[in-house]
Short mmCIF file of C-alpha atoms in Angstrom, two decimals:
data_model
loop_
_atom_site.label_atom_id
_atom_site.label_comp_id
_atom_site.label_asym_id
_atom_site.label_seq_id
_atom_site.Cartn_x
_atom_site.Cartn_y
_atom_site.Cartn_z
CA MET A 297 -6.88 -47.53 -31.94
CA ILE A 298 -9.35 -46.62 -34.66
CA GLY A 299 -11.89 -46.90 -31.65
CA GLY A 300 -10.26 -44.06 -30.09
CA THR A 301 -10.10 -42.39 -33.35
CA ARG A 302 -13.88 -42.43 -33.75
CA ARG A 303 -14.04 -41.33 -30.13
CA CYS A 304 -12.21 -37.66 -30.41
CA TRP A 305 -14.08 -37.40 -34.02
CA PRO A 306 -16.66 -35.64 -32.47
CA ALA A 307 -15.02 -33.33 -30.26
CA ALA A 308 -12.74 -32.61 -33.01
CA MET A 309 -16.07 -31.46 -35.05
CA ALA A 310 -16.99 -29.27 -32.01
CA PHE A 311 -13.72 -27.45 -31.44
CA ALA A 312 -13.40 -27.40 -35.20
CA ALA A 313 -16.91 -25.70 -34.90
CA PHE A 314 -15.95 -23.33 -31.71
CA ALA A 315 -12.49 -22.48 -33.06
CA ALA A 316 -14.91 -21.18 -36.54
CA CYS A 317 -16.76 -19.49 -34.49
CA GLY A 318 -14.34 -16.77 -33.04
CA GLY A 319 -14.75 -17.99 -29.41
CA ALA A 320 -17.25 -18.67 -26.82
CA PRO A 321 -20.96 -17.92 -26.97
CA SER A 322 -22.15 -15.28 -25.44
CA ALA A 323 -24.62 -16.00 -22.26
CA PRO A 324 -28.03 -15.41 -23.28
CA GLY A 325 -29.44 -11.85 -23.06
CA ALA A 326 -25.85 -10.41 -22.88
CA PRO A 327 -25.18 -7.61 -25.34
CA PRO A 328 -22.90 -8.36 -27.97
CA ALA A 329 -19.24 -7.66 -28.04
CA GLY A 330 -18.24 -4.30 -28.30
CA ASP A 331 -22.07 -3.46 -27.63
CA PRO A 332 -21.72 -0.89 -24.12
CA GLY A 333 -25.42 -1.99 -23.65
CA PRO A 334 -28.12 0.82 -22.42
CA ALA A 335 -26.72 3.74 -21.51
CA ALA A 336 -26.64 5.11 -17.91
CA ASN A 337 -30.37 6.81 -15.73
CA ARG A 338 -29.35 10.45 -15.95
CA PRO A 339 -30.89 12.75 -13.16
CA PRO A 340 -33.73 15.09 -13.64
CA THR A 341 -33.75 18.19 -13.30
CA ALA A 342 -35.00 20.97 -10.92
CA THR A 343 -35.83 24.65 -11.37
CA VAL A 344 -37.65 27.08 -8.36
CA GLU A 345 -39.31 30.76 -9.78
CA GLY A 346 -40.92 33.16 -6.96
CA GLY A 347 -41.07 36.39 -5.79
CA SER A 348 -38.96 36.79 -2.71
CA CYS A 349 -40.40 38.09 0.93
CA HIS A 350 -38.93 40.45 3.45
CA PRO A 351 -40.73 40.66 6.79
CA ARG A 352 -41.22 43.62 8.70
CA TYR A 353 -40.00 44.36 11.92
CA GLY A 354 -41.01 46.92 13.96
CA ALA A 355 -43.62 46.77 17.09
CA ALA A 356 -44.59 43.76 15.69
CA VAL A 357 -42.92 41.30 12.78
CA GLU A 358 -45.09 40.88 9.97
CA PRO A 359 -45.19 38.02 8.44
CA CYS A 360 -44.86 37.55 4.67
CA ALA A 361 -46.28 34.94 2.29
CA VAL A 362 -44.81 33.96 -1.38
CA THR A 363 -45.62 31.67 -3.70
CA LEU A 364 -42.72 29.16 -6.22
CA THR A 365 -43.11 27.32 -8.97
CA ALA A 366 -40.84 23.81 -9.19
CA ARG A 367 -40.24 22.69 -12.63
CA ALA A 368 -38.59 19.31 -13.13
CA THR A 369 -37.73 17.50 -16.17
CA ASP A 370 -36.20 14.21 -17.36
CA PRO A 371 -33.84 13.73 -19.67
CA ASP A 372 -34.51 10.05 -19.98
CA GLY A 373 -38.08 11.04 -20.00
CA ASP A 374 -38.68 8.69 -16.55
CA ALA A 375 -42.49 9.16 -15.28
CA LEU A 376 -41.02 11.97 -11.60
CA THR A 377 -43.37 11.40 -9.00
#
């Protein structure tokens, strides 16, 4: 019986250490318990500014041209392409 007790001793110590640490260790690279991790990537926003265009109709259609300016930003600072 003494031999059996000696074989159980390392297992008992490992269990005591496991219980003292509060449970299973986390996986490598995993955020600590309670940490929500990185924030979700938010979408960019864009605005378009410019004039209006009203073609003239008559004997001939006169086309018009308009200049538009687009501006975009990313709230996370990601590159915009």
